[in-house]
CSV table of C-alpha atoms in Angstrom, one decimal:
chain,number,residue,atom,x,y,z
N,18,UNK,CA,5.0,-37.0,-44.2
N,19,UNK,CA,3.3,-34.9,-46.8
N,20,UNK,CA,2.8,-36.0,-50.4
N,21,UNK,CA,1.2,-34.2,-53.3
N,22,UNK,CA,-2.3,-35.4,-54.4
N,23,UNK,CA,-2.6,-35.9,-58.2
N,24,UNK,CA,-5.5,-36.3,-60.5
N,25,UNK,CA,-6.0,-38.7,-63.4
N,26,UNK,CA,-7.5,-35.9,-65.5
N,27,UNK,CA,-4.4,-33.8,-65.1
N,28,UNK,CA,-6.3,-31.0,-63.2
N,29,UNK,CA,-5.2,-29.9,-59.8
N,30,UNK,CA,-6.7,-31.9,-56.9
N,31,UNK,CA,-8.9,-30.0,-54.5
N,32,UNK,CA,-6.3,-30.4,-51.7
N,33,UNK,CA,-2.8,-30.3,-53.1
N,34,UNK,CA,-1.1,-32.2,-50.3
N,35,UNK,CA,-2.1,-35.0,-47.9
N,36,UNK,CA,-0.5,-35.8,-44.6
N,37,UNK,CA,0.5,-39.5,-44.3
N,38,UNK,CA,0.8,-41.2,-41.0
N,39,UNK,CA,4.5,-41.9,-40.3
N,40,UNK,CA,3.5,-44.9,-38.2
N,41,UNK,CA,2.2,-46.5,-41.4
N,42,UNK,CA,4.2,-44.9,-44.2
N,43,UNK,CA,7.4,-43.9,-42.4
N,44,UNK,CA,8.6,-47.2,-41.0
N,45,UNK,CA,12.2,-48.3,-41.8
N,46,UNK,CA,12.0,-51.4,-44.0
N,47,UNK,CA,13.8,-54.5,-42.9
N,48,UNK,CA,14.6,-57.2,-45.5
N,49,UNK,CA,14.2,-60.1,-43.0
N,50,UNK,CA,10.7,-59.0,-42.0
N,51,UNK,CA,9.6,-58.6,-45.6
N,52,UNK,CA,11.2,-61.9,-46.6
N,53,UNK,CA,9.3,-63.7,-43.8
N,54,UNK,CA,5.9,-62.2,-44.7
N,55,UNK,CA,6.4,-62.8,-48.5
N,56,UNK,CA,7.5,-66.4,-47.9
N,57,UNK,CA,4.5,-67.0,-45.6
N,58,UNK,CA,2.1,-65.5,-48.1
N,59,UNK,CA,3.4,-67.5,-51.0
N,60,UNK,CA,3.4,-70.7,-49.0
N,61,UNK,CA,-0.2,-70.2,-48.1
N,62,UNK,CA,-1.2,-69.8,-51.7
N,63,UNK,CA,-0.1,-73.3,-52.4
N,64,UNK,CA,-2.8,-76.0,-52.3
N,65,UNK,CA,-2.5,-79.1,-50.1
N,66,UNK,CA,-0.8,-81.9,-52.1
N,67,UNK,CA,-3.3,-84.7,-52.5
N,68,UNK,CA,-1.9,-88.0,-51.2
N,69,UNK,CA,-2.2,-91.4,-53.0
N,70,UNK,CA,-3.3,-94.6,-51.3
N,71,UNK,CA,-0.6,-97.1,-50.8
N,72,UNK,CA,-0.8,-100.8,-50.4
N,73,UNK,CA,-1.9,-100.7,-46.7
N,74,UNK,CA,-4.6,-98.1,-47.4
N,75,UNK,CA,-6.7,-99.6,-50.3
N,76,UNK,CA,-9.8,-101.6,-49.6
N,77,UNK,CA,-9.2,-105.0,-51.1
N,78,UNK,CA,-9.1,-108.5,-49.7
N,79,UNK,CA,-5.9,-109.6,-48.0
N,80,UNK,CA,-6.5,-113.2,-48.8
N,81,UNK,CA,-3.7,-114.9,-50.7
N,82,UNK,CA,-4.5,-114.7,-54.4
N,83,UNK,CA,-3.6,-118.4,-55.2
N,84,UNK,CA,-1.7,-121.3,-54.1
N,85,UNK,CA,2.0,-121.0,-53.8
N,86,UNK,CA,2.9,-123.7,-56.3
N,87,UNK,CA,1.3,-125.6,-59.2
N,88,UNK,CA,-0.8,-122.7,-60.5
N,89,UNK,CA,1.4,-121.9,-63.5
N,90,UNK,CA,1.5,-118.2,-62.6
N,91,UNK,CA,3.5,-116.0,-60.4
N,92,UNK,CA,3.3,-116.4,-56.6
N,93,UNK,CA,1.1,-113.5,-55.6
N,94,UNK,CA,0.2,-112.5,-52.1
N,95,UNK,CA,-3.0,-110.4,-52.0
N,96,UNK,CA,-5.0,-108.1,-54.3
N,97,UNK,CA,-3.6,-105.0,-52.7
N,98,UNK,CA,-0.3,-105.3,-54.6
N,99,UNK,CA,0.5,-102.4,-56.9
N,100,UNK,CA,0.6,-104.6,-60.0
N,101,UNK,CA,-3.2,-105.2,-59.8
N,102,UNK,CA,-5.9,-102.9,-60.9
N,103,UNK,CA,-7.3,-101.3,-57.8
N,104,UNK,CA,-4.2,-102.1,-55.8
N,105,UNK,CA,-2.2,-99.6,-53.8
N,106,UNK,CA,0.1,-97.1,-55.5
N,107,UNK,CA,3.8,-97.9,-55.2
N,108,UNK,CA,5.9,-95.0,-53.9
N,109,UNK,CA,2.9,-92.6,-54.2
N,110,UNK,CA,2.7,-88.9,-53.4
N,111,UNK,CA,2.7,-88.0,-49.7
N,112,UNK,CA,0.4,-85.6,-48.0
N,113,UNK,CA,2.1,-82.1,-47.9
N,114,UNK,CA,0.4,-79.2,-46.2
N,115,UNK,CA,1.8,-75.7,-46.8
N,116,UNK,CA,-0.4,-73.8,-44.4
N,117,UNK,CA,2.2,-72.0,-42.3
N,118,UNK,CA,1.5,-69.6,-39.5
N,119,UNK,CA,3.0,-66.2,-38.8
N,120,UNK,CA,2.4,-63.8,-35.9
N,121,UNK,CA,-0.2,-61.1,-36.7
N,122,UNK,CA,2.2,-58.4,-35.5
N,123,UNK,CA,4.9,-59.5,-37.9
N,124,UNK,CA,2.3,-59.5,-40.8
N,125,UNK,CA,1.1,-56.0,-39.9
N,126,UNK,CA,4.7,-54.8,-39.6
N,127,UNK,CA,5.6,-56.3,-43.0
N,128,UNK,CA,2.7,-54.4,-44.6
N,129,UNK,CA,3.7,-51.1,-43.1
N,130,UNK,CA,7.3,-51.7,-44.3
N,131,UNK,CA,6.1,-52.5,-47.8
N,132,UNK,CA,4.1,-49.2,-47.9
N,133,UNK,CA,7.0,-47.3,-46.4
N,134,UNK,CA,9.5,-48.7,-48.9
N,135,UNK,CA,7.5,-47.1,-51.8
N,136,UNK,CA,7.1,-43.9,-49.9
N,137,UNK,CA,10.9,-43.7,-49.2
N,138,UNK,CA,11.7,-44.6,-52.8
N,139,UNK,CA,9.4,-41.9,-54.2
N,140,UNK,CA,7.3,-44.5,-56.0
N,141,UNK,CA,4.2,-43.8,-53.9
N,142,UNK,CA,1.4,-41.8,-55.7
N,143,UNK,CA,-1.8,-40.6,-54.2
N,144,UNK,CA,-4.8,-39.8,-56.4
N,145,UNK,CA,-7.8,-37.8,-55.5
N,146,UNK,CA,-10.1,-40.3,-57.1
N,147,UNK,CA,-10.3,-43.0,-59.8
N,148,UNK,CA,-13.3,-41.5,-61.5
N,149,UNK,CA,-12.8,-41.2,-65.3
N,150,UNK,CA,-14.5,-38.8,-67.7
N,151,UNK,CA,-14.1,-41.4,-70.4
N,152,UNK,CA,-14.0,-44.9,-68.9
N,153,UNK,CA,-12.3,-46.5,-71.9
N,154,UNK,CA,-9.2,-48.6,-72.0
N,155,UNK,CA,-7.6,-46.5,-74.8
N,156,UNK,CA,-8.2,-43.2,-73.0
N,157,UNK,CA,-6.9,-44.6,-69.7
N,158,UNK,CA,-3.8,-45.9,-71.4
N,159,UNK,CA,-3.0,-42.5,-72.8
N,160,UNK,CA,-3.5,-40.7,-69.5
N,161,UNK,CA,-1.5,-43.3,-67.7
N,162,UNK,CA,1.5,-43.0,-70.0
N,163,UNK,CA,1.5,-39.2,-69.5
N,164,UNK,CA,1.8,-39.6,-65.7
N,165,UNK,CA,4.9,-41.8,-66.0
N,166,UNK,CA,4.1,-44.4,-63.3
N,167,UNK,CA,6.7,-46.9,-64.5
N,168,UNK,CA,6.3,-50.3,-66.1
N,169,UNK,CA,3.9,-51.8,-63.6
N,170,UNK,CA,1.6,-50.1,-61.1
N,171,UNK,CA,-0.7,-51.5,-58.3
N,172,UNK,CA,-3.7,-49.3,-57.8
N,173,UNK,CA,-5.5,-49.6,-54.4
N,174,UNK,CA,-8.9,-47.9,-53.8
N,175,UNK,CA,-11.2,-47.8,-50.8
N,176,UNK,CA,-14.0,-50.3,-50.0
N,177,UNK,CA,-14.5,-51.1,-53.7
N,178,UNK,CA,-12.5,-50.2,-56.8
N,179,UNK,CA,-14.3,-47.5,-58.9
N,180,UNK,CA,-16.2,-49.5,-61.5
N,181,UNK,CA,-15.4,-47.4,-64.5
N,182,UNK,CA,-11.7,-47.5,-63.8
N,183,UNK,CA,-11.8,-51.2,-63.1
N,184,UNK,CA,-13.4,-51.9,-66.5
N,185,UNK,CA,-11.0,-49.6,-68.3
N,186,UNK,CA,-7.9,-51.1,-66.6
N,187,UNK,CA,-8.7,-54.8,-66.8
N,188,UNK,CA,-7.1,-55.2,-70.2
N,189,UNK,CA,-4.0,-53.3,-69.4
N,190,UNK,CA,-1.1,-55.5,-68.4
N,191,UNK,CA,0.8,-52.8,-66.6
N,192,UNK,CA,-2.1,-51.9,-64.2
N,193,UNK,CA,-3.4,-54.1,-61.4
N,194,UNK,CA,-6.2,-52.9,-59.1
N,195,UNK,CA,-7.6,-54.1,-55.8
N,196,UNK,CA,-9.6,-52.7,-52.8
N,197,UNK,CA,-7.8,-51.6,-49.7
N,198,UNK,CA,-8.9,-54.8,-47.8
N,199,UNK,CA,-6.8,-56.9,-50.3
N,200,UNK,CA,-3.5,-54.9,-49.8
N,201,UNK,CA,-0.7,-57.3,-49.2
N,202,UNK,CA,3.1,-57.3,-49.1
N,203,UNK,CA,3.8,-59.5,-52.1
N,204,UNK,CA,1.7,-57.5,-54.6
N,205,UNK,CA,2.9,-54.2,-53.3
N,206,UNK,CA,6.6,-55.1,-53.6
N,207,UNK,CA,6.5,-56.6,-57.0
N,208,UNK,CA,5.1,-53.5,-58.7
N,209,UNK,CA,7.2,-50.5,-59.7
N,210,UNK,CA,4.7,-47.9,-58.5
N,211,UNK,CA,2.1,-48.0,-55.7
N,212,UNK,CA,-1.0,-45.8,-56.4
N,213,UNK,CA,-3.4,-45.1,-53.6
N,214,UNK,CA,-6.6,-43.1,-53.6
N,215,UNK,CA,-7.5,-40.8,-50.7
N,216,UNK,CA,-10.0,-43.5,-49.6
N,217,UNK,CA,-7.3,-46.1,-49.7
N,218,UNK,CA,-5.0,-44.1,-47.5
N,219,UNK,CA,-7.8,-43.6,-45.0
N,220,UNK,CA,-8.7,-47.3,-45.0
N,221,UNK,CA,-5.1,-48.4,-44.6
N,222,UNK,CA,-4.4,-46.0,-41.7
N,223,UNK,CA,-7.6,-47.0,-40.0
N,224,UNK,CA,-6.7,-50.7,-40.5
N,225,UNK,CA,-3.6,-50.3,-38.2
N,226,UNK,CA,-5.1,-47.7,-35.8
N,227,UNK,CA,-8.2,-49.7,-35.2
């Protein structure tokens, strides 16, 4: 699959086209695979629900609080009762762990399908580099609007996001940036446009071929 390489400055890139690996960017998307990967990813983002200690778990004496009759007070059992300070919690929160597992092959296939879905829809853009002549938010916003990348765009660079671009884009709501190692199905699918640099394409293809 060939795709045109664009430039942020508007000038023609050194090489007008780039050949994308069909094994990574030409996979037929399947809704069930993408759903499984997104569900797994969102579940793993949730923190473990902290449990509360109930009556049988608190460290207090089990001795009967007072005599059964003649004390003039209620007939209490022990100090672990929920009505006492330091007692166990009545009907407290239970431990819930959301750390689910998913086969690595399914996760890799889901990422390929997410990349391929943008390629098939024509919302995949490849940039020569993210270097800016004027690394200012106002200048980047103007150039970005001219390129017509949609309402939201995910920009993926190589090992590290180019520093000037990252600083210029951090206050723009419509642009999110990340290095290639952070590429994931959920973030790719929720953006209107996927923008990759040459370095990102090389890293993503090497990630699967390695």
